[in-house]
JSON list of C-alpha atoms in Angstrom, two decimals:
[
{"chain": "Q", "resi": 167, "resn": "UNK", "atom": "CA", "xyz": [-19.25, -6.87, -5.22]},
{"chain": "Q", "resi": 168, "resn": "UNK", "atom": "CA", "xyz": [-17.21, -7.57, -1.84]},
{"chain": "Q", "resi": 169, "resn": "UNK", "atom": "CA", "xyz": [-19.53, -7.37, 0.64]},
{"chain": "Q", "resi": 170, "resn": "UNK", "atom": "CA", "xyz": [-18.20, -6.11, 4.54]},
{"chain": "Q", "resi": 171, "resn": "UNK", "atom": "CA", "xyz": [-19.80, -7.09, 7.49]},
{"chain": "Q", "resi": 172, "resn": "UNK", "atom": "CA", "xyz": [-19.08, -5.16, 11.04]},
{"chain": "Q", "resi": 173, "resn": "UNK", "atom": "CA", "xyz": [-20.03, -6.16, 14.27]},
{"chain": "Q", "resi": 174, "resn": "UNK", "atom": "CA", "xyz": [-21.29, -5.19, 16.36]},
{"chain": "Q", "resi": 175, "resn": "UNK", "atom": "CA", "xyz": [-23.60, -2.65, 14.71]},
{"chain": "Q", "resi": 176, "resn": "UNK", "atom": "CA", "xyz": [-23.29, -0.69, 18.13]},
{"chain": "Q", "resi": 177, "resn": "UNK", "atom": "CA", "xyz": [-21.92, -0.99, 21.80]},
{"chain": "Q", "resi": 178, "resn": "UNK", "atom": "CA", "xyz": [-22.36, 0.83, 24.46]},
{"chain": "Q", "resi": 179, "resn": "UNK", "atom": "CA", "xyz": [-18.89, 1.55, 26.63]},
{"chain": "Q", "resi": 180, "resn": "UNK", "atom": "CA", "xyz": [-17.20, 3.85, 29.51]},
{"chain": "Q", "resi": 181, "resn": "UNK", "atom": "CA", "xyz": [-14.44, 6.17, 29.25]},
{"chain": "Q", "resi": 182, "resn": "UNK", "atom": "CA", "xyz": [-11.12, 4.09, 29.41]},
{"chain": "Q", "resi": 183, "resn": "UNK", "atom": "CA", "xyz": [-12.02, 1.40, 28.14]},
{"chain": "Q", "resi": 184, "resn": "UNK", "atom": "CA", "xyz": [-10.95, -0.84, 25.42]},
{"chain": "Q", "resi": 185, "resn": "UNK", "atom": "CA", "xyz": [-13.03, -1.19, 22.63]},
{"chain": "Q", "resi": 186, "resn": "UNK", "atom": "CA", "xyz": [-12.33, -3.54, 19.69]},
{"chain": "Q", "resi": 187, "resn": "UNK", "atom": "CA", "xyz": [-14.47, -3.69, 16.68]},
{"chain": "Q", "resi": 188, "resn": "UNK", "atom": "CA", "xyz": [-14.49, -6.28, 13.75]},
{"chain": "Q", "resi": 189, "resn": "UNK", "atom": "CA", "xyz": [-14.87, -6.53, 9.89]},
{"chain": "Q", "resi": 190, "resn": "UNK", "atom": "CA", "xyz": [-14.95, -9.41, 7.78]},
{"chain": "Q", "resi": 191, "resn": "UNK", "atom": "CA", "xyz": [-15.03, -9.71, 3.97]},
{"chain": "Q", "resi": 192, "resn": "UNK", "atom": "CA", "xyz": [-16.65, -11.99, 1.59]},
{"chain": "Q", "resi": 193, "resn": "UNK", "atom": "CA", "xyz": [-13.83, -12.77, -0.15]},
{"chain": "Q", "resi": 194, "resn": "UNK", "atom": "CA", "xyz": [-9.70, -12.46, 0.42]},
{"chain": "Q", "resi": 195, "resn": "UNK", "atom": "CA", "xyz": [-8.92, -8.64, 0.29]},
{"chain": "Q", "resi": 196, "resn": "UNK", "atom": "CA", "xyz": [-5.13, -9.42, 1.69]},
{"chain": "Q", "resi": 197, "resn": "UNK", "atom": "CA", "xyz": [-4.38, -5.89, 3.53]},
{"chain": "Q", "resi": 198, "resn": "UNK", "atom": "CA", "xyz": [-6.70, -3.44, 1.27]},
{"chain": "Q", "resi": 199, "resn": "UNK", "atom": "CA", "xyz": [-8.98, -2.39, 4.69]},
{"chain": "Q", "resi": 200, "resn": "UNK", "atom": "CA", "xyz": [-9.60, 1.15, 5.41]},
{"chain": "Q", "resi": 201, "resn": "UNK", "atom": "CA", "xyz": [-11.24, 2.58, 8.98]},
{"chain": "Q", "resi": 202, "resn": "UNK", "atom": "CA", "xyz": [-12.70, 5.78, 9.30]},
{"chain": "Q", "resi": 203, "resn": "UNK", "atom": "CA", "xyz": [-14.52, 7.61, 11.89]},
{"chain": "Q", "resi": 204, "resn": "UNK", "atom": "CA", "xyz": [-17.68, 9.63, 11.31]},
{"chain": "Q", "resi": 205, "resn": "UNK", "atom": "CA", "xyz": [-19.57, 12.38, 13.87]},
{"chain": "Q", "resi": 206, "resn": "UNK", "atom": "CA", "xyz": [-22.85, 13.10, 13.32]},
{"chain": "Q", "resi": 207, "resn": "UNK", "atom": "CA", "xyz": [-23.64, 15.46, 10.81]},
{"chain": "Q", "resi": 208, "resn": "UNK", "atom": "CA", "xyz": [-19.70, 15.32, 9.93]},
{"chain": "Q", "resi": 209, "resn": "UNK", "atom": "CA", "xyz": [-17.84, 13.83, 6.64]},
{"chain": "Q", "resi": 210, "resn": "UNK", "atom": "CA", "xyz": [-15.88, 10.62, 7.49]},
{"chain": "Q", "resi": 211, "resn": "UNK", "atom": "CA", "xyz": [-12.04, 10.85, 8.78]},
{"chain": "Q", "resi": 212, "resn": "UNK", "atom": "CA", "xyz": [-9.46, 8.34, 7.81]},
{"chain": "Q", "resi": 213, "resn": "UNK", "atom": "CA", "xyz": [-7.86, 6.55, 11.07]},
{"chain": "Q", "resi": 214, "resn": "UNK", "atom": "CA", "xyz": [-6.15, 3.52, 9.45]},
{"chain": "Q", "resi": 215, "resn": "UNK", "atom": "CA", "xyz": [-5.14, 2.42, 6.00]},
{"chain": "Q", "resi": 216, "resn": "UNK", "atom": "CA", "xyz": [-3.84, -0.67, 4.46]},
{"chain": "Q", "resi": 217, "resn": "UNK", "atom": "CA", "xyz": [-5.23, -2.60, 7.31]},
{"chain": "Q", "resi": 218, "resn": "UNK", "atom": "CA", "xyz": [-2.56, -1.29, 9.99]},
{"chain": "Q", "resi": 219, "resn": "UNK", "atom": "CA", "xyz": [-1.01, 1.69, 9.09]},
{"chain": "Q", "resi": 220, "resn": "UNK", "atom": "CA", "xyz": [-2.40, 4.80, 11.34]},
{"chain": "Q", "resi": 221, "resn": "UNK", "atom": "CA", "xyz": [-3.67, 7.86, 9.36]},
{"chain": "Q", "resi": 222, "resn": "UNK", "atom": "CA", "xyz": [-1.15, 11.08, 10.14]},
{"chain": "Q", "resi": 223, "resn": "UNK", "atom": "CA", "xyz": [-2.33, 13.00, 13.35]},
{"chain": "Q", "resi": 224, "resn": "UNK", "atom": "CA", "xyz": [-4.96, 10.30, 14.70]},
{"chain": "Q", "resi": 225, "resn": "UNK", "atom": "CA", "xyz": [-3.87, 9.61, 18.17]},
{"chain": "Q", "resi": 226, "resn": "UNK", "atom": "CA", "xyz": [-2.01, 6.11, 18.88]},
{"chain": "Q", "resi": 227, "resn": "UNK", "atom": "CA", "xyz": [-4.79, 4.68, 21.30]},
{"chain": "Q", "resi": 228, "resn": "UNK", "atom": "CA", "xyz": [-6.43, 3.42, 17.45]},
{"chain": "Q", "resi": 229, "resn": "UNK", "atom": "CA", "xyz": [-4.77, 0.31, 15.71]},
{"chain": "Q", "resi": 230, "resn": "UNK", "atom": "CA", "xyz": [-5.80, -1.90, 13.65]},
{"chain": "Q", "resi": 231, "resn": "UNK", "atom": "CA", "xyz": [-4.90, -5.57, 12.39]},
{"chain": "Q", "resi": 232, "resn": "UNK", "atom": "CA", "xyz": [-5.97, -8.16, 10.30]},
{"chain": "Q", "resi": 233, "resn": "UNK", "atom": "CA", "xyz": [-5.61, -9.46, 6.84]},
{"chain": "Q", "resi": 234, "resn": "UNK", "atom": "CA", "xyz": [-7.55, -12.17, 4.30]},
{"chain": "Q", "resi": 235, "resn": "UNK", "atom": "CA", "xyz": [-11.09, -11.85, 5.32]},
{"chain": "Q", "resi": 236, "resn": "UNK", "atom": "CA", "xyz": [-10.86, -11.40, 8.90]},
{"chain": "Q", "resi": 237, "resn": "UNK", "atom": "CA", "xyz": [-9.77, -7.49, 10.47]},
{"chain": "Q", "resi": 238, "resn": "UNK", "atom": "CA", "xyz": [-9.82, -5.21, 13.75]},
{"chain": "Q", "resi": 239, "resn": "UNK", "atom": "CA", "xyz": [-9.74, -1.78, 15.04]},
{"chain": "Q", "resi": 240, "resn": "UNK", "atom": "CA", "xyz": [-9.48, -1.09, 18.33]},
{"chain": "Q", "resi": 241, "resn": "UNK", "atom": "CA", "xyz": [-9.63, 1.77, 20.92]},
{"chain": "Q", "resi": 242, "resn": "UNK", "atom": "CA", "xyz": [-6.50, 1.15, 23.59]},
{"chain": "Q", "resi": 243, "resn": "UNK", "atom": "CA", "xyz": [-8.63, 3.54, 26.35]},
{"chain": "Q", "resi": 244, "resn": "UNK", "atom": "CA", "xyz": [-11.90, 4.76, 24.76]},
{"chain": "Q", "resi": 245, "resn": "UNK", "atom": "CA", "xyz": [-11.78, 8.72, 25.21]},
{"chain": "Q", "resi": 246, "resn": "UNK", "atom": "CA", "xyz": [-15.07, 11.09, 25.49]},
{"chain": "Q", "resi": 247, "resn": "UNK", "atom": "CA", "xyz": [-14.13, 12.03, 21.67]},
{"chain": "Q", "resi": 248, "resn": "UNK", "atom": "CA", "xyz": [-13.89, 8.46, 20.73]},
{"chain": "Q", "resi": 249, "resn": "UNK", "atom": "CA", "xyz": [-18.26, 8.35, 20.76]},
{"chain": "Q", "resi": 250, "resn": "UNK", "atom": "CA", "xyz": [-19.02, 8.26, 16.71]},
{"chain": "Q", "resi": 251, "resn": "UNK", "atom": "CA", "xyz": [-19.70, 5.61, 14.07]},
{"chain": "Q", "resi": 252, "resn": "UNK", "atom": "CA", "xyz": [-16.94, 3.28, 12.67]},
{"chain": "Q", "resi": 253, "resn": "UNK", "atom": "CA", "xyz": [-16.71, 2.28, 9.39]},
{"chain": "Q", "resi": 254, "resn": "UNK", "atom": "CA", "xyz": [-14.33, -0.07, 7.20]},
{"chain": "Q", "resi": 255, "resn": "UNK", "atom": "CA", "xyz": [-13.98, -0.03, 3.62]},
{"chain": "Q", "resi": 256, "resn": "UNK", "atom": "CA", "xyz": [-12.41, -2.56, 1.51]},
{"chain": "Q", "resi": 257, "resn": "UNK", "atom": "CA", "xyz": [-9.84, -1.03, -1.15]},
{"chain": "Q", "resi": 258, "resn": "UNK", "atom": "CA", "xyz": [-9.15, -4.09, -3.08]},
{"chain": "Q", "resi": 259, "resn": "UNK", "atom": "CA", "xyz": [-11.74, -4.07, -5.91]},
{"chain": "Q", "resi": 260, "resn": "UNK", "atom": "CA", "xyz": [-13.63, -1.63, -7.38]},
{"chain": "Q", "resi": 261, "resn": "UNK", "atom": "CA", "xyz": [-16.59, -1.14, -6.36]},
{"chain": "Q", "resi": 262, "resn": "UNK", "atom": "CA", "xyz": [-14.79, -0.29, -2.76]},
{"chain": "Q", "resi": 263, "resn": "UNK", "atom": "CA", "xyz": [-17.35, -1.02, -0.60]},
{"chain": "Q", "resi": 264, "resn": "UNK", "atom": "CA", "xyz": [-17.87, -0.48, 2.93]},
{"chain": "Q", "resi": 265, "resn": "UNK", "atom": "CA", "xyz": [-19.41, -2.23, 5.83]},
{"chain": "Q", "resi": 266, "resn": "UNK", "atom": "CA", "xyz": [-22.65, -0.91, 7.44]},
{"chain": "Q", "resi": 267, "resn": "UNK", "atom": "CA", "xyz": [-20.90, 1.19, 10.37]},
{"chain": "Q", "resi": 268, "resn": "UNK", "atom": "CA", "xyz": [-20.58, 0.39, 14.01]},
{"chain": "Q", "resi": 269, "resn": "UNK", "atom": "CA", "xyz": [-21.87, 3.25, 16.29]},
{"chain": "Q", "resi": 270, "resn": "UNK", "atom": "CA", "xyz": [-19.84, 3.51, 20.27]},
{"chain": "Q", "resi": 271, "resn": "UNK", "atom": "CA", "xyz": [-21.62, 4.89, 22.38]},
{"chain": "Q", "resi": 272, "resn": "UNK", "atom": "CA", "xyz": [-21.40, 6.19, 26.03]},
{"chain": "Q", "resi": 273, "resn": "UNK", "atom": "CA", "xyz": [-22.66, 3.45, 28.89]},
{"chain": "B", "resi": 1427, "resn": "UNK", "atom": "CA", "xyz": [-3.69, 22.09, 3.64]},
{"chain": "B", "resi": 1428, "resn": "UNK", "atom": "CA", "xyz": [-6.04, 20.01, 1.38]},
{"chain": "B", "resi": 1429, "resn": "UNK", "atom": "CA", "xyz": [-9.61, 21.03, 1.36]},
{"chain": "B", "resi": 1430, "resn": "UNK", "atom": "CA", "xyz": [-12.89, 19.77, -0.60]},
{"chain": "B", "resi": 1431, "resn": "UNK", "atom": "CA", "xyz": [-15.55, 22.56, -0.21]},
{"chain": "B", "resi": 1432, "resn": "UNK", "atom": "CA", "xyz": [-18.85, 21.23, -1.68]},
{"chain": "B", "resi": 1433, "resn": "UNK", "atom": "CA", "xyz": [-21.81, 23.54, -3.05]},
{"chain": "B", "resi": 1434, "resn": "UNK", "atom": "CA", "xyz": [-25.23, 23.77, -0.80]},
{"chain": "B", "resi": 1435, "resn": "UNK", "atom": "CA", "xyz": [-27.85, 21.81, 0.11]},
{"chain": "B", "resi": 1436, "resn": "UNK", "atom": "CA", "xyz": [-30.64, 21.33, -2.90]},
{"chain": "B", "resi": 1437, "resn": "UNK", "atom": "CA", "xyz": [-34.46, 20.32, -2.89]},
{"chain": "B", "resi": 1438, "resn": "UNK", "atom": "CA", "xyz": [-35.64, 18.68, -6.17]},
{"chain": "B", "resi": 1439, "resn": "UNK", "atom": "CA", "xyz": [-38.49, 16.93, -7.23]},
{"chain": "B", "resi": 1440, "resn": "UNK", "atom": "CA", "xyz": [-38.41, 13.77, -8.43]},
{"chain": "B", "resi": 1441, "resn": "UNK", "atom": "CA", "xyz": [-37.92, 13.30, -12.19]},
{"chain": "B", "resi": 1442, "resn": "UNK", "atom": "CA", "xyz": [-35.03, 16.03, -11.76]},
{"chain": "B", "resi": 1443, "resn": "UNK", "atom": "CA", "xyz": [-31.71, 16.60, -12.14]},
{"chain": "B", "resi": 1444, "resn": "UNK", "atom": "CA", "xyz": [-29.39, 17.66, -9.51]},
{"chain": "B", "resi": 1445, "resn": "UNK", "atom": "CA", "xyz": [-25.75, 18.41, -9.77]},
{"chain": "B", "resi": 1446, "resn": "UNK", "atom": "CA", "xyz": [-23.05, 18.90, -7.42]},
{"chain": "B", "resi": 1447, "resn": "UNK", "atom": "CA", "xyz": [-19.95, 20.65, -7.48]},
{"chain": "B", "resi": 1448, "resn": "UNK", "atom": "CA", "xyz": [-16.13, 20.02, -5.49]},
{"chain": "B", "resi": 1449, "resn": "UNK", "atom": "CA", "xyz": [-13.93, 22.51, -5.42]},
{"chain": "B", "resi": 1450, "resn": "UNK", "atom": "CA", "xyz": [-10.45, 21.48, -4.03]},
{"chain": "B", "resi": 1451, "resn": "UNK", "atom": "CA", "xyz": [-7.46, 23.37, -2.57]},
{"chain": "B", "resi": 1452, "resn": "UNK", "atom": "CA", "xyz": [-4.25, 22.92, -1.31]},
{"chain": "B", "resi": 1453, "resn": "UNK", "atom": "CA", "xyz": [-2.70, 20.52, -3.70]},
{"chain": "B", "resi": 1454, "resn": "UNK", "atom": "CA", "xyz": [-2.27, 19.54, -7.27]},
{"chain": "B", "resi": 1455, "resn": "UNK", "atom": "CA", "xyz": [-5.85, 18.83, -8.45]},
{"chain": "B", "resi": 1456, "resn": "UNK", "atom": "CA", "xyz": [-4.86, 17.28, -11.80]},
{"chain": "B", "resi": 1457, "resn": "UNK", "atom": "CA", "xyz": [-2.72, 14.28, -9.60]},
{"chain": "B", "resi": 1458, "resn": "UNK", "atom": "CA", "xyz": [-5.65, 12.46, -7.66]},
{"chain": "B", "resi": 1459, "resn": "UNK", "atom": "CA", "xyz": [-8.73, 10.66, -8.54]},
{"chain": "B", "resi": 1460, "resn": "UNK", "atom": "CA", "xyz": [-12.04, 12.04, -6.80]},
{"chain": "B", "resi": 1461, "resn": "UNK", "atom": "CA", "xyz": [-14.61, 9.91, -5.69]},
{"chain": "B", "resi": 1462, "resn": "UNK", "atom": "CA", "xyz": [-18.41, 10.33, -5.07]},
{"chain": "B", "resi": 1463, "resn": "UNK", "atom": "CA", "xyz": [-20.03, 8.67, -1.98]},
{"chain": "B", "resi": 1464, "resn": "UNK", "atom": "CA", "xyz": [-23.39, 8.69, -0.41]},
{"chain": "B", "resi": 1465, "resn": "UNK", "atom": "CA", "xyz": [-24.81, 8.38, 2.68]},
{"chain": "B", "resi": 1466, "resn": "UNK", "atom": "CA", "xyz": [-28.84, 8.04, 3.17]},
{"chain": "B", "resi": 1467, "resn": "UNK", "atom": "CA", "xyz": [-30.46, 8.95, 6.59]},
{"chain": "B", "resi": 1468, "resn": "UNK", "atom": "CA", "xyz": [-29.25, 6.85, 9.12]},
{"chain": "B", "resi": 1469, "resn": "UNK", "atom": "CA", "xyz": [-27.80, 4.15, 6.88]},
{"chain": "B", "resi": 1470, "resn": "UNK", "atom": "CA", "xyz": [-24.09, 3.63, 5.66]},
{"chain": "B", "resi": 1471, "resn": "UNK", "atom": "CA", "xyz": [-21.33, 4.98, 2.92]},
{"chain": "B", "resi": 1472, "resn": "UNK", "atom": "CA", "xyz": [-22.29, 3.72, -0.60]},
{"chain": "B", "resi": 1473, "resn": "UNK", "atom": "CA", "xyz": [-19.58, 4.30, -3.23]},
{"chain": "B", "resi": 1474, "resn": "UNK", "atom": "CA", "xyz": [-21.09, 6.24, -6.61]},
{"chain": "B", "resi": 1475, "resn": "UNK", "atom": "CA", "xyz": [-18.22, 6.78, -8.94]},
{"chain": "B", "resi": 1476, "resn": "UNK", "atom": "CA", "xyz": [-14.61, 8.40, -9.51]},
{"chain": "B", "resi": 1477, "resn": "UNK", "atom": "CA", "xyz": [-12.81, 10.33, -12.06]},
{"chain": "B", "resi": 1478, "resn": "UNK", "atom": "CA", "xyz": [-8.94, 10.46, -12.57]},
{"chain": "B", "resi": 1479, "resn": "UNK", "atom": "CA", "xyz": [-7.54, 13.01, -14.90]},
{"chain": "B", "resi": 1480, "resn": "UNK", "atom": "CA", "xyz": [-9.08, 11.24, -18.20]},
{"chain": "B", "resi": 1481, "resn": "UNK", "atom": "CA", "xyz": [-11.45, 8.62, -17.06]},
{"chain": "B", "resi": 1482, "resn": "UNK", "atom": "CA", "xyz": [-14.38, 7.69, -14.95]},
{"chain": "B", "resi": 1483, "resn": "UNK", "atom": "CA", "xyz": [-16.43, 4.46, -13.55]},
{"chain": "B", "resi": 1484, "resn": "UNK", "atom": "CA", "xyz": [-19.62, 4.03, -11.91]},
{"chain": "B", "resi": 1485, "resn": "UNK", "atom": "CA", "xyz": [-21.03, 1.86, -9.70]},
{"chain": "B", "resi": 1486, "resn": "UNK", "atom": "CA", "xyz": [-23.22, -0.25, -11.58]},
{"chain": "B", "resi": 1487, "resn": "UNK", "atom": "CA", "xyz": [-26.06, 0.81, -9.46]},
{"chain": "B", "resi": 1488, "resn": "UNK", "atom": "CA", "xyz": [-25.92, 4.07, -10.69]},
{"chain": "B", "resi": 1489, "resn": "UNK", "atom": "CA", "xyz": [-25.09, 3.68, -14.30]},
{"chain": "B", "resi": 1490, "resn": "UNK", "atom": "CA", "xyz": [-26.94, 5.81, -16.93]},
{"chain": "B", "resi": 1491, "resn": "UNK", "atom": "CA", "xyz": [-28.15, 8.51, -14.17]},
{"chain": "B", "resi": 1492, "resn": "UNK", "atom": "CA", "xyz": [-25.08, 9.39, -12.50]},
{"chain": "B", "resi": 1493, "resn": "UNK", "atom": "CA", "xyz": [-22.40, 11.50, -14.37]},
{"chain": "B", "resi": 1494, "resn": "UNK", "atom": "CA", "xyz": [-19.14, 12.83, -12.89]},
{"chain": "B", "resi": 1495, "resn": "UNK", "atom": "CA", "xyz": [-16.82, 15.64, -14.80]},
{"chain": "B", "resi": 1496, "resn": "UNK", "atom": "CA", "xyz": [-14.02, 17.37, -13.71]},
{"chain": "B", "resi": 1497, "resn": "UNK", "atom": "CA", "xyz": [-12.68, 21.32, -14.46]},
{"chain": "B", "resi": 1498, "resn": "UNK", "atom": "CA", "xyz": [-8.96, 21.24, -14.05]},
{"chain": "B", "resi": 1499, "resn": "UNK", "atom": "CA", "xyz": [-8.71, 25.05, -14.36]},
{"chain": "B", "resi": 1500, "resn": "UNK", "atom": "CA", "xyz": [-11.33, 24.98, -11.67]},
{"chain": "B", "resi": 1501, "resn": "UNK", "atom": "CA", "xyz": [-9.78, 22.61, -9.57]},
{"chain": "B", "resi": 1502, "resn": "UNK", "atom": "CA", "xyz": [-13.24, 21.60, -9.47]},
{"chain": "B", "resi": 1503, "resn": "UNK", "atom": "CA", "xyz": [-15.15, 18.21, -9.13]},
{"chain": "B", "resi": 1504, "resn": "UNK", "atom": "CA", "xyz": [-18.91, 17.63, -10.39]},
{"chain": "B", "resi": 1505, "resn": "UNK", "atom": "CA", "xyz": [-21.29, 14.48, -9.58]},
{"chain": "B", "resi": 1506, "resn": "UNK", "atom": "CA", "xyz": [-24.80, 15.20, -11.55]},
{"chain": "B", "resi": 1507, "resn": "UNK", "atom": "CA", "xyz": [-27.82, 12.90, -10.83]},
{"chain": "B", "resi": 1508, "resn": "UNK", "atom": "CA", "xyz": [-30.70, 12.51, -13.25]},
{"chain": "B", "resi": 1509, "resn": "UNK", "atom": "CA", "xyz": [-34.39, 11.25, -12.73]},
{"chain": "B", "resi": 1510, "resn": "UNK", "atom": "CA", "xyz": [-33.87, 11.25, -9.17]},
{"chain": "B", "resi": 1511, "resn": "UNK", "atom": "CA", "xyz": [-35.95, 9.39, -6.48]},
{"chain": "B", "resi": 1512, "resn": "UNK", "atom": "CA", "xyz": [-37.29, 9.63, -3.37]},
{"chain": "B", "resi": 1513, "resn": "UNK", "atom": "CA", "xyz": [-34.64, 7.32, -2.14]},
{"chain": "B", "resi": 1514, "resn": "UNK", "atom": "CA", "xyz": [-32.17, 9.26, -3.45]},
{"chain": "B", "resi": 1515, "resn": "UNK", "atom": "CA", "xyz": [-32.56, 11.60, -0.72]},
{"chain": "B", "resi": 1516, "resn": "UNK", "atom": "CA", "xyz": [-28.93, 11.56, 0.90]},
{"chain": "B", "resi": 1517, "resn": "UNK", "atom": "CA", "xyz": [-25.81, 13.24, 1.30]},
{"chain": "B", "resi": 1518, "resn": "UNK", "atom": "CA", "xyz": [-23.61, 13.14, -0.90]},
{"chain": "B", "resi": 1519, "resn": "UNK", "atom": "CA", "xyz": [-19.92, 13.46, -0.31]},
{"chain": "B", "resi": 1520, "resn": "UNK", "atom": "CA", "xyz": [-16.95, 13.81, -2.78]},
{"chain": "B", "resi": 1521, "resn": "UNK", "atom": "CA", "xyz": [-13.06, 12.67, -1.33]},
{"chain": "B", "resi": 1522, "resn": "UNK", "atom": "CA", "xyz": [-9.92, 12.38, -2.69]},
{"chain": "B", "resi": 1523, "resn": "UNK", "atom": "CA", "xyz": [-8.04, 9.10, -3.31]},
{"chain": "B", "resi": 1524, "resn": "UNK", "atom": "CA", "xyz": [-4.61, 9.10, -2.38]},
{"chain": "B", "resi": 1525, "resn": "UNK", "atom": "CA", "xyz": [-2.47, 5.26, -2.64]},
{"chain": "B", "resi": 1526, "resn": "UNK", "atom": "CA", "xyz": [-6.05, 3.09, -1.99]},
{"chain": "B", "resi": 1527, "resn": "UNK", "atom": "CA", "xyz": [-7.69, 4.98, 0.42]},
{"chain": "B", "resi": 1528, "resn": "UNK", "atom": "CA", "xyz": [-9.84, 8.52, 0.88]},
{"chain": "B", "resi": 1529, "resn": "UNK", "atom": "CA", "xyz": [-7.79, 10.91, 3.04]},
{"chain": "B", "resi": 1530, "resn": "UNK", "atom": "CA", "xyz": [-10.08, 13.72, 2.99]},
{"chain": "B", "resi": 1531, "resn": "UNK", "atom": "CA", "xyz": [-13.85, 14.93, 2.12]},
{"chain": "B", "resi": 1532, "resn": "UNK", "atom": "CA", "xyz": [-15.86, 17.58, 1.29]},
{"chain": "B", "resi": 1533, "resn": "UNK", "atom": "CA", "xyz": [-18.17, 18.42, 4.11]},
{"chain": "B", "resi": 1534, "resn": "UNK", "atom": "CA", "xyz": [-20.92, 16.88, 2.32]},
{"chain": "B", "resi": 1535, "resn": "UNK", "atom": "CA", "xyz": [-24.15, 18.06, 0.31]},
{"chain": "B", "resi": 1536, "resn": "UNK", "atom": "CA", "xyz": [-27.41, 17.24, 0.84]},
{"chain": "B", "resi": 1537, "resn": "UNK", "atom": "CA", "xyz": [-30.20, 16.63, -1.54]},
{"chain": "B", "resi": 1538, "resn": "UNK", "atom": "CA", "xyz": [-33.70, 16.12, -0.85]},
{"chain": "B", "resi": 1539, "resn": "UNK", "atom": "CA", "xyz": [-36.16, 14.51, -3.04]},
{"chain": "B", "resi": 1540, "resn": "UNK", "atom": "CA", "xyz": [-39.67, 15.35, -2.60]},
{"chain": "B", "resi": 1541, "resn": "UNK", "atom": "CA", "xyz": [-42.59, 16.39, -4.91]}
]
């Protein structure tokens, strides 16, 4: 299996500011990277698919880049409904696993 | 607009079975693949299995205990997990597939495991 590593596994940050997260894969996935956002208690919500493409409806302060082994999302101006965990997932083979979650929290 | 609603929380013991239903609305259920993913307390999204409209895989972790079915006339998803564990205690989520990604989820179902 394609194993995804995130880091970090949390940060602590203000409102405003920019927040960039990473996500690397074991092996070449070319663009097949998936982000979501999940609040406690709460299913996941897609933000970005296909590595850069942004989810209908999720504001434009998320983007993300990357491709191979190596990808990004990040926050333009961290807002006070940004706090929650981040997650990628890699679409490229089945299984399509995901990395361990980075959590933002408020400094 | 596209909703998963999931059935309620369940308490088995372990040894037992424990089955989970899906039900979707707002689109052609037939079209898209449904996927089963859980999430244990406090750790991260493990992938289970999907079914399209004919077919299913598992994730090997899971094969021989975990079987998914679908009702099309339902609209309805099912995930069923036998000779649970303690560590199976989780919640367990069901999403759609739509190009290679999940666009939306069921609200999620827990199940606890405890004699």
């Amino acid at each position: 299996d394609i194993q995804m590593t995130q880091s970090p596994s949390s940060l602590s940050a203000s409102v405003g500011d920019r927040v960039t997260i990473t996500c690397r894969a074991s092996q070449s996935i070319g663009a097949n990277l998936n982000w979501y956002q999940q609040k406690p208690g709460k299913a996941p919500k897609l933000l970005i698919y296909a590595a850069s493409t942004l989810q209908s409806g999720v504001p434009s302060r998320f983007s993300g880049s990357g491709s191979g082994t190596d990808f990004t999302l990040t926050i333009s101006s961290l807002q006070p409904e940004d706090f929650a965990a981040y997650c990628c997932q890699q679409s490229y083979i089945s299984p399509w696993t995901f990395g361990q979650g980075t959590k933002v929290e408020i400094k | 607009q596209v909703q998963l609603v999931q059935s309620g929380a369940e308490v088995k013991k372990p040894g037992a079975s424990v089955k989970v239903s899906c039900k979707a609305s707002g689109y052609t259920f037939a079209g898209y693949y449904i996927h089963w993913v859980r999430q244990a307390p406090g750790q991260g999204l493990e992938w289970m299995a999907w079914i399209s409209s004919g077919d299913t895989k598992y994730a090997q972790k899971f094969e021989g205990r975990v079987t998914v079915t679908r009702d099309t006339s339902r609209s309805t998803a099912y995930m069923e997990l036998s000779r649970l564990r303690s560590d199976d205690t989780a919640v367990y989520y069901c999403a759609r597939q739509i190009l290679r990604n999940f666009d939306s989820w069921g609200q999620g179902t827990l199940v606890t495991v405890s004699s």
